[in-house]
PDB file of C-alpha atoms in Angstrom:
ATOM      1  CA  UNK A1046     121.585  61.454 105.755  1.00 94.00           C
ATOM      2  CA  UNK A1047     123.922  59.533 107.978  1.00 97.00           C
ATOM      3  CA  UNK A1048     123.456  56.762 109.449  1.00 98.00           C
ATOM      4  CA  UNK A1049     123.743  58.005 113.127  1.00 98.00           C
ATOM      5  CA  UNK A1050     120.762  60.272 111.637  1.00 98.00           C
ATOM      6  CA  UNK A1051     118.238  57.277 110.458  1.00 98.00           C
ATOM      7  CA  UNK A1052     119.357  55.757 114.233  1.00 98.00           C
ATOM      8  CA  UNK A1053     118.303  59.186 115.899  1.00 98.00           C
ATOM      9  CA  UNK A1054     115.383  59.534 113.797  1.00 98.00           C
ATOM     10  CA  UNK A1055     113.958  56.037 114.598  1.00 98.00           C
ATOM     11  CA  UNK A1056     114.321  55.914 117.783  1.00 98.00           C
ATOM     12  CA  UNK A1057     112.279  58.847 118.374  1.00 98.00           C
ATOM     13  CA  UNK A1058     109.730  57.429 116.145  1.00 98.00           C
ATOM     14  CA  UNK A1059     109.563  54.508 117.362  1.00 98.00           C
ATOM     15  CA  UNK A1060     108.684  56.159 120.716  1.00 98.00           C
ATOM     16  CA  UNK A1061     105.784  58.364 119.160  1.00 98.00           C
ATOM     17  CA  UNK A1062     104.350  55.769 117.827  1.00 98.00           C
ATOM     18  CA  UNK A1063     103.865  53.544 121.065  1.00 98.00           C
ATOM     19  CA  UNK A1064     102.886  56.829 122.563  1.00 98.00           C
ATOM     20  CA  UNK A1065      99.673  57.969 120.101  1.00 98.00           C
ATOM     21  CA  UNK A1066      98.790  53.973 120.226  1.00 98.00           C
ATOM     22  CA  UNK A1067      98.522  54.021 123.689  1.00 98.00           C
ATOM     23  CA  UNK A1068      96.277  57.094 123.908  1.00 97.00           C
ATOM     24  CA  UNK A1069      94.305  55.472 120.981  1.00 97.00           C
ATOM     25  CA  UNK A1070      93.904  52.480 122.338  1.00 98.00           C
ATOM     26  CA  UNK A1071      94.404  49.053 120.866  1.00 98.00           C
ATOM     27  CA  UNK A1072      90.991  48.865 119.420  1.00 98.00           C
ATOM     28  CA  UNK A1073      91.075  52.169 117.480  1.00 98.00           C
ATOM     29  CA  UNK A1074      90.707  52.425 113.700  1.00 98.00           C
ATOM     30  CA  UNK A1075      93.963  53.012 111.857  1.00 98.00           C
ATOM     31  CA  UNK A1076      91.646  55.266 108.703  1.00 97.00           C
ATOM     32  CA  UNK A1077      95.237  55.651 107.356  1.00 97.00           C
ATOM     33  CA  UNK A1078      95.152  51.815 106.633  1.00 97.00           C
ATOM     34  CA  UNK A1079      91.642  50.590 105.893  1.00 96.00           C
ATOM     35  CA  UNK A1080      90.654  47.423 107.985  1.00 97.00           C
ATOM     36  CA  UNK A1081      93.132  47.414 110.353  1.00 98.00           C
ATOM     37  CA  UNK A1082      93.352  48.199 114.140  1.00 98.00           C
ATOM     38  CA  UNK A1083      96.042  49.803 116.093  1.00 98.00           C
ATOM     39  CA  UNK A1084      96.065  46.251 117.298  1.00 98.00           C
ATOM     40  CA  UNK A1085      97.135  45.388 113.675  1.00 98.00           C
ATOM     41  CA  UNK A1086      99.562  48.323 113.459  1.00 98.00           C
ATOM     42  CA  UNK A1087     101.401  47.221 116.553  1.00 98.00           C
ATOM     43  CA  UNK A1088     101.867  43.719 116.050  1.00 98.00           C
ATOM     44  CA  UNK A1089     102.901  44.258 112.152  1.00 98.00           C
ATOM     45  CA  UNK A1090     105.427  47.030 112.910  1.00 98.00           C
ATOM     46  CA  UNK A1091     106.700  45.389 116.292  1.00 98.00           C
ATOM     47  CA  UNK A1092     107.447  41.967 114.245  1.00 98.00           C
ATOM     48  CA  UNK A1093     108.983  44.054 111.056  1.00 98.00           C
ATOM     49  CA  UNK A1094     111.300  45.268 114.008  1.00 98.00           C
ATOM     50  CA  UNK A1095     112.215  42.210 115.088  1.00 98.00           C
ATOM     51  CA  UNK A1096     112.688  40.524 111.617  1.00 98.00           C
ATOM     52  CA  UNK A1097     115.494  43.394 111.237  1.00 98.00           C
ATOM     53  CA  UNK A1098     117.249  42.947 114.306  1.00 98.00           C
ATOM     54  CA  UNK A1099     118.020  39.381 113.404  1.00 98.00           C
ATOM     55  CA  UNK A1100     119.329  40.192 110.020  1.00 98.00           C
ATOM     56  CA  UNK A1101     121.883  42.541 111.521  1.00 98.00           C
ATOM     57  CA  UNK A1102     122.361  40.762 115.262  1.00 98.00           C
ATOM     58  CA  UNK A1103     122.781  37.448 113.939  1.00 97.00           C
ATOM     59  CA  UNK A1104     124.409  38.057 110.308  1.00 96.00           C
ATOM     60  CA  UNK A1105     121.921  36.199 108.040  1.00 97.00           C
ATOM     61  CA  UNK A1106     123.413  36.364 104.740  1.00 97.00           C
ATOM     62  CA  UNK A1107     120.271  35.476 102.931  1.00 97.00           C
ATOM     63  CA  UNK A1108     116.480  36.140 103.290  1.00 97.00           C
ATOM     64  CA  UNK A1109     115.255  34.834 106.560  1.00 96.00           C
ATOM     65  CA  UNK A1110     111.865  34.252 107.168  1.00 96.00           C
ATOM     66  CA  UNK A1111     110.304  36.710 110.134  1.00 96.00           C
ATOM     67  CA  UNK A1112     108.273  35.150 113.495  1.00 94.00           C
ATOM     68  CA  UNK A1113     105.342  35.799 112.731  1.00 96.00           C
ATOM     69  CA  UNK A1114     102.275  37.946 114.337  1.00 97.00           C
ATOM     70  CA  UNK A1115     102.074  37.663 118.476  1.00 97.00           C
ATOM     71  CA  UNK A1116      98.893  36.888 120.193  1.00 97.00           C
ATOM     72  CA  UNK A1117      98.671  40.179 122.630  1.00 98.00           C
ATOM     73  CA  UNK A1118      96.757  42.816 122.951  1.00 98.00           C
ATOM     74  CA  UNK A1119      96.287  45.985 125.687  1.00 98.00           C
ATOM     75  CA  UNK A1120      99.330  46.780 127.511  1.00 98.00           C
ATOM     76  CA  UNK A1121     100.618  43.812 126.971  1.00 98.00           C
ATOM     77  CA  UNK A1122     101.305  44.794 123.352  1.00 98.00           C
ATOM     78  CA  UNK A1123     102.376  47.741 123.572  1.00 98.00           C
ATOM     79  CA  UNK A1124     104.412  46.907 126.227  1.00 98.00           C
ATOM     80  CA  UNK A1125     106.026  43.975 123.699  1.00 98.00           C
ATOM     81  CA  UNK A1126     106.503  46.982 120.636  1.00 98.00           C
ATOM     82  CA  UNK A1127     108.589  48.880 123.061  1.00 98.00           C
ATOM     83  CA  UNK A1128     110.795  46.521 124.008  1.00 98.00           C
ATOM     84  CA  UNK A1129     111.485  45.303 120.283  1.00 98.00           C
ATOM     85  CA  UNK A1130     111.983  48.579 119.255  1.00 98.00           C
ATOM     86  CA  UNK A1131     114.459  49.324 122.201  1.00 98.00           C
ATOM     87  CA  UNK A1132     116.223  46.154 120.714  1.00 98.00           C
ATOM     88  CA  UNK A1133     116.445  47.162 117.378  1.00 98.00           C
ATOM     89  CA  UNK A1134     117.711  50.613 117.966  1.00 98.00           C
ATOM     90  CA  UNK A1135     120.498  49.175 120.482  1.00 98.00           C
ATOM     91  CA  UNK A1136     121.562  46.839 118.234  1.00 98.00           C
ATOM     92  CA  UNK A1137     121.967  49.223 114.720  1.00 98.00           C
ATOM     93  CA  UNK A1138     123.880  51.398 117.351  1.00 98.00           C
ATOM     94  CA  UNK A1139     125.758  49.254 118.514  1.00 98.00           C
ATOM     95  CA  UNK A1140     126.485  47.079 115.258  1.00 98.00           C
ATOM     96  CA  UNK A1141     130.418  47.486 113.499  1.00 97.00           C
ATOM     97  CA  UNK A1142     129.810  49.710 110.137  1.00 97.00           C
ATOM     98  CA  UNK A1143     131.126  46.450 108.472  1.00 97.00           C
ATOM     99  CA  UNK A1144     128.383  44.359 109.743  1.00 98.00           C
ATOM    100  CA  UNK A1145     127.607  42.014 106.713  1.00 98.00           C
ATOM    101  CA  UNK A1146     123.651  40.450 106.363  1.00 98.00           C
ATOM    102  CA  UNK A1147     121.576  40.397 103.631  1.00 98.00           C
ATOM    103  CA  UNK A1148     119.301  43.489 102.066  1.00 98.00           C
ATOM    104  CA  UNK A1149     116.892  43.873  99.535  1.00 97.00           C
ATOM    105  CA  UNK A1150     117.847  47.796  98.007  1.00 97.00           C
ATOM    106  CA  UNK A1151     121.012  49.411  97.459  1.00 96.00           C
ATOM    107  CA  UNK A1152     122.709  50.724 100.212  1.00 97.00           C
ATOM    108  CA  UNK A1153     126.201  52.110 100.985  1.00 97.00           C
ATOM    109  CA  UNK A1154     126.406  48.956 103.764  1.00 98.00           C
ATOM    110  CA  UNK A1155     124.234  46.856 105.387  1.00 98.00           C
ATOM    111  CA  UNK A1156     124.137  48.673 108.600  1.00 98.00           C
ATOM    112  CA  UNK A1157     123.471  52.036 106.092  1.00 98.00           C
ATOM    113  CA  UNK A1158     120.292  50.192 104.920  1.00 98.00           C
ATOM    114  CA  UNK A1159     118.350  49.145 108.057  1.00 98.00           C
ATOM    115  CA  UNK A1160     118.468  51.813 109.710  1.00 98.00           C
ATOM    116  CA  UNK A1161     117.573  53.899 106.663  1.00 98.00           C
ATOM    117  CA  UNK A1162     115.013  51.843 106.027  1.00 98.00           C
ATOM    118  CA  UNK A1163     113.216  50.989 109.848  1.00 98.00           C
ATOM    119  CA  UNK A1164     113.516  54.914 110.170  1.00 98.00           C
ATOM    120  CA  UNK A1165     111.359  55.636 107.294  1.00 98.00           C
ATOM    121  CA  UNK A1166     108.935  52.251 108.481  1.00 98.00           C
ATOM    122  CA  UNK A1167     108.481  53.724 111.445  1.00 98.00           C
ATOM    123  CA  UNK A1168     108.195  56.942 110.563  1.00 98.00           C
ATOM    124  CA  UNK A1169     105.504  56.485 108.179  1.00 98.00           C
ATOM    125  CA  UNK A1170     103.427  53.914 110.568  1.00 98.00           C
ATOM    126  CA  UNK A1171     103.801  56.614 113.601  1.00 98.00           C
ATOM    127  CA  UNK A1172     101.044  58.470 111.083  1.00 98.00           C
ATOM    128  CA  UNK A1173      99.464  55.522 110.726  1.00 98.00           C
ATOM    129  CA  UNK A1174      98.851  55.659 114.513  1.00 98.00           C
ATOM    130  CA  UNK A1175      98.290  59.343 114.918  1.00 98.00           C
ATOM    131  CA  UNK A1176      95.475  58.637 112.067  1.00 97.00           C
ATOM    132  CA  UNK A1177      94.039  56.795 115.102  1.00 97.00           C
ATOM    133  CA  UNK A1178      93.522  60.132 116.698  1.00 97.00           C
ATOM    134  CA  UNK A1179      91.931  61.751 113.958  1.00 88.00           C
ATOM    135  CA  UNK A1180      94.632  64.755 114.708  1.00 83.00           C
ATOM    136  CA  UNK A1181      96.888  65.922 112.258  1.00 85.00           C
ATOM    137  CA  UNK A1182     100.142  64.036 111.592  1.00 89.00           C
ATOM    138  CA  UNK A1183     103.295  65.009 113.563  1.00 93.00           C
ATOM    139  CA  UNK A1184     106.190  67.513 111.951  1.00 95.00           C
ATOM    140  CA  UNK A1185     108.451  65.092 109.448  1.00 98.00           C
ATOM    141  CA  UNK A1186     111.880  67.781 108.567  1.00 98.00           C
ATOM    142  CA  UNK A1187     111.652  67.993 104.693  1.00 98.00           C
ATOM    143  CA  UNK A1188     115.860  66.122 104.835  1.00 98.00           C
ATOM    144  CA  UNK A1189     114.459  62.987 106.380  1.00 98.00           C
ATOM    145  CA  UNK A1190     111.361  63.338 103.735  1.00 98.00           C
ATOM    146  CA  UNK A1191     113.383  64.119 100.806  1.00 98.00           C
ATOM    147  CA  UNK A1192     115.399  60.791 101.834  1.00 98.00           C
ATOM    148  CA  UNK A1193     112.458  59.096 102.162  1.00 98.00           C
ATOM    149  CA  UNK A1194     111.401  60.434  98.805  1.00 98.00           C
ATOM    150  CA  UNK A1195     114.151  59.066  97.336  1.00 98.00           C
ATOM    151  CA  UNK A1196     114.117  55.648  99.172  1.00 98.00           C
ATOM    152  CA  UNK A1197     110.761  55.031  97.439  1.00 98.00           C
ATOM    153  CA  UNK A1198     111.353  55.961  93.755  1.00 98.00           C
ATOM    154  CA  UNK A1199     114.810  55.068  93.435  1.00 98.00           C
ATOM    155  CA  UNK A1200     114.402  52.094  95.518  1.00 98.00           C
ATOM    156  CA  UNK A1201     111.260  50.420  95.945  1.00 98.00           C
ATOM    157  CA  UNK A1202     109.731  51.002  92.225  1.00 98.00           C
ATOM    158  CA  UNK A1203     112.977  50.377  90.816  1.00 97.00           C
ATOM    159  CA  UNK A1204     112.736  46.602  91.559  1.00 96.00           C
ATOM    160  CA  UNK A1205     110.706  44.801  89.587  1.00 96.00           C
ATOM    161  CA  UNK A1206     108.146  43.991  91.757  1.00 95.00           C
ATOM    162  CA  UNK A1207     107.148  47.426  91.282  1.00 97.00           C
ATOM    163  CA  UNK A1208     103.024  47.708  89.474  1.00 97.00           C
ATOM    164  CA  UNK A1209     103.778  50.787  88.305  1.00 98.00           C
ATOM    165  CA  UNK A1210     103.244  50.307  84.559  1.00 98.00           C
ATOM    166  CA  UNK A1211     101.766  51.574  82.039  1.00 97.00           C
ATOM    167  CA  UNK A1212     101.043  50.995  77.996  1.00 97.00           C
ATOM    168  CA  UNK A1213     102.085  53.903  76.868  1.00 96.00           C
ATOM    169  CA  UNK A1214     105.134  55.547  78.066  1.00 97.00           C
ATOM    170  CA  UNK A1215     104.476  58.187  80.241  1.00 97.00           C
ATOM    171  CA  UNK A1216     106.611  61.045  82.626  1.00 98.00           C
ATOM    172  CA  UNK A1217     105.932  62.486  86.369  1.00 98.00           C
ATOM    173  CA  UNK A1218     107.559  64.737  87.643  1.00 98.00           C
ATOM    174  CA  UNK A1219     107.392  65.037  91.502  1.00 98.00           C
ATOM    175  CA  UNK A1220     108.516  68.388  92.890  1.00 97.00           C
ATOM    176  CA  UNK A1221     109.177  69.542  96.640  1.00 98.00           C
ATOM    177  CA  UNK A1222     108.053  73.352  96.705  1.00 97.00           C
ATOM    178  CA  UNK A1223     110.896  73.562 100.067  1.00 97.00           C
ATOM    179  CA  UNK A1224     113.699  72.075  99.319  1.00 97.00           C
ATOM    180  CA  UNK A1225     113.952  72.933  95.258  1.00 95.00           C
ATOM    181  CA  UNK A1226     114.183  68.930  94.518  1.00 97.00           C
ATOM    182  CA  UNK A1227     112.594  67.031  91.653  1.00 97.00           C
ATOM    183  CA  UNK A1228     112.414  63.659  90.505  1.00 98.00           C
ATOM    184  CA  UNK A1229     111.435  62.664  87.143  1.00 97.00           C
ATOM    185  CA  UNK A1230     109.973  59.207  87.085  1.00 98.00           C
ATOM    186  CA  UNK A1231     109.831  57.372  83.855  1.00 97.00           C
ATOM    187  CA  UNK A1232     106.561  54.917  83.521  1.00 98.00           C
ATOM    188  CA  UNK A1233     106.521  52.616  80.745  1.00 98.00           C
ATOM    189  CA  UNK A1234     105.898  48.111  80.327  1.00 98.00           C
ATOM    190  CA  UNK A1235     109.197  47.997  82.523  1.00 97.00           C
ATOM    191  CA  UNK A1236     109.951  49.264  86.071  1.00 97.00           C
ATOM    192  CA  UNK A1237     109.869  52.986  86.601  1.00 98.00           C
ATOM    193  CA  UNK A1238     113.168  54.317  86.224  1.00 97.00           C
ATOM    194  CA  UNK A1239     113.267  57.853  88.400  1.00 97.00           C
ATOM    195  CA  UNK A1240     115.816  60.529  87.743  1.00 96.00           C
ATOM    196  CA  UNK A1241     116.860  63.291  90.330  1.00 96.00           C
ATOM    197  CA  UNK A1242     115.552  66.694  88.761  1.00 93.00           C
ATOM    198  CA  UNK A1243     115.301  65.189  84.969  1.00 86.00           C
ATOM    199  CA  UNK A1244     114.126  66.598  81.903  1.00 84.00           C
ATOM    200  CA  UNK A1245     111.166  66.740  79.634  1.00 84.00           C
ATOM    201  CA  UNK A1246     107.431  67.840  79.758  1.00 93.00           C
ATOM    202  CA  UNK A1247     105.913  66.043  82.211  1.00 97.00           C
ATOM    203  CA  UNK A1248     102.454  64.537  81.639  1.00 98.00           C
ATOM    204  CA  UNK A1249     101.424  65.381  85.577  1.00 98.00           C
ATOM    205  CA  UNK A1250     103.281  67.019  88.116  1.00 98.00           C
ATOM    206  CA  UNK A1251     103.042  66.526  92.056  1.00 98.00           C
ATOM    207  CA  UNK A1252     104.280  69.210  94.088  1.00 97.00           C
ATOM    208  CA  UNK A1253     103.632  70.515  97.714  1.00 98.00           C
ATOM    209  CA  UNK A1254     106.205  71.053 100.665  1.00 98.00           C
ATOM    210  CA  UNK A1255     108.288  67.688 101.175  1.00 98.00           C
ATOM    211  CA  UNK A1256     106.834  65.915 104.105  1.00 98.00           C
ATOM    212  CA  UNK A1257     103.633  66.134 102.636  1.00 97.00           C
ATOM    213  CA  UNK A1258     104.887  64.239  99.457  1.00 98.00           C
ATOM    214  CA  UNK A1259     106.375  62.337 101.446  1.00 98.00           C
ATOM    215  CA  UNK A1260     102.965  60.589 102.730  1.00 98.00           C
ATOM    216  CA  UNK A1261     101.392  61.513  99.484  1.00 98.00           C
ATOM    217  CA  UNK A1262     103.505  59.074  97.710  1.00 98.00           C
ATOM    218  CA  UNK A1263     103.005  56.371 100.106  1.00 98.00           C
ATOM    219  CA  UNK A1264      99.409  57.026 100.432  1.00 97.00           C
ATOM    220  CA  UNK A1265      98.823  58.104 103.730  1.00 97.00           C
ATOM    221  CA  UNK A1266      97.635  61.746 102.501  1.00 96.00           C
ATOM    222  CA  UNK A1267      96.253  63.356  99.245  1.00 96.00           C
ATOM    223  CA  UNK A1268      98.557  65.159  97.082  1.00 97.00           C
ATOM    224  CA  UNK A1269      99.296  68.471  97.728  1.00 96.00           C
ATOM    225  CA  UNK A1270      99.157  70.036  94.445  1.00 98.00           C
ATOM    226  CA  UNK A1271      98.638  68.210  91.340  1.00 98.00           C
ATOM    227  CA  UNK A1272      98.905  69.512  87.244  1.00 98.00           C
ATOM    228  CA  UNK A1273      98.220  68.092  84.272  1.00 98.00           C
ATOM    229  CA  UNK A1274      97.051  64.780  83.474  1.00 97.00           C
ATOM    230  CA  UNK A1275      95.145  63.324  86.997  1.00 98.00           C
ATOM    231  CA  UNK A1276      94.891  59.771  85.853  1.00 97.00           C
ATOM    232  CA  UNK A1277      98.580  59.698  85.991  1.00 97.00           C
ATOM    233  CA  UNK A1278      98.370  60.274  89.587  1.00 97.00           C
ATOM    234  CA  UNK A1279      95.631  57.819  90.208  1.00 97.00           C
ATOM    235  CA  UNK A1280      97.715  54.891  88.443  1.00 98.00           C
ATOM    236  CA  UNK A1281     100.277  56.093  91.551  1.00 97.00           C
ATOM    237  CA  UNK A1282      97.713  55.512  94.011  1.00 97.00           C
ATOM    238  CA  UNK A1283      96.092  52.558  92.465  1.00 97.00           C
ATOM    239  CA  UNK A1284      99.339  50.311  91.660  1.00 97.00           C
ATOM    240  CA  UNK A1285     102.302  52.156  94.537  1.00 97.00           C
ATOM    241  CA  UNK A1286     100.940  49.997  97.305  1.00 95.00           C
ATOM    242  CA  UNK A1287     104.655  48.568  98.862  1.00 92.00           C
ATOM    243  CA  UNK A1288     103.218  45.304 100.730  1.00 88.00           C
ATOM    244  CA  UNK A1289     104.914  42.960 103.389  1.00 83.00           C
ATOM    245  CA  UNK A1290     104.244  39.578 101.271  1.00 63.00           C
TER     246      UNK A1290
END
């Protein structure tokens, strides 16, 4: 996807989000993310937004720390997510493609990464906060979830600071039904190392249309469709967890 895409894509996000937390209401349940609030949900996603703005507004080079949680609630909150939000989709827009500031997964540029990566935080806590309305989650196209897909595996649980590990070496293979894509994702001592389409018998396979791996794979739903060996899977959901500290 291009950038202009991920820009598109969270901005419109973005907006849902503040939307199904205001019907929810602050004090809602988030059952998407056990033991928090959409009160937790907006002031987490509102500072991640903010934290990425000043990487790419004010050019920090290296890791800089974020601001911290705000003390609001009601419509004062949400009132505060919108307007970060707004700012962090001007500024990506508005930012030269040669913008330099640091990032922490490969990226064509800078600019290429944060938007990729807000539009797919975003995207992802917008469920979190239609979870809040115990309704089903909103249409995700299978391109942004296949990208999203692929953000994950060949990005996040790449790095080391990925728990996916296991003793004995073992394959899953992870297959959108929609699109025809596959990934082949190597578990072993080390980091996982994922493979698009890949070969060998798999020891489990996940497979179901693409949005719904999507949130599968970061744990916001079940898996669609699952064969072969089901512990595999649960090692997924038990060590996958991508946390902010």
């Amino acid at each position: 996807m291009e950038t202009a895409e991920h820009i598109e894509t969270l901005d419109e996000e973005g907006r849902l989000l503040a939307g199904a937390a205001e019907t929810a209401g602050t004090d809602a349940k988030v059952p998407t993310c056990p033991g928090w609030t959409v009160r937790d949900l907006l002031r987490h996603v509102g500072m991640v937004h903010r934290w990425a703005t000043a990487f790419v507004a004010e050019g920090h080079t290296s890791y800089h720390p974020d601001a911290g949680l705000p003390d609001l609630d009601g419509a004062e909150l949400i009132a505060w997510f919108r307007e970060g939000h707004g700012r962090l989709v001007g500024t990506l827009a508005g930012a030269r493609p040669d913008v330099e500031c640091w990032t922490f997964l490969p990226a064509p540029s800078p600019l290429a990464f944060w938007a990729r990566r807000q539009a797919h935080e975003t995207t992802v806590h917008r469920v979190d906060a239609e979870s809040a309305l115990a309704g089903r989650p909103g249409v995700i196209p299978a391109e942004f979830a296949v990208d999203g897909i692929e953000e994950l595996l060949l990005g996040f649980h790449a790095r080391g600071r990925s728990k996916v590990r296991s003793d004995t070496p073992r394959l899953l293979r992870v297959r959108a039904t929609d699109t025809g894509r596959s990934w082949t994702v190597r578990i072993s001592q080390e980091p996982p190392v994922t493979e698009r389409e890949g070969a060998g018998e798999a020891d489990c396979e996940l497979s179901g249309p693409a949005a719904r791996l999507y949130l599968s794979l970061w744990n916001r739903l079940p898996f669609p469709a699952l064969t072969g060996d089901a512990s595999l899977a649960a090692l997924w959901r038990e060590r996958s967890g991508v946390t902010w500290s």
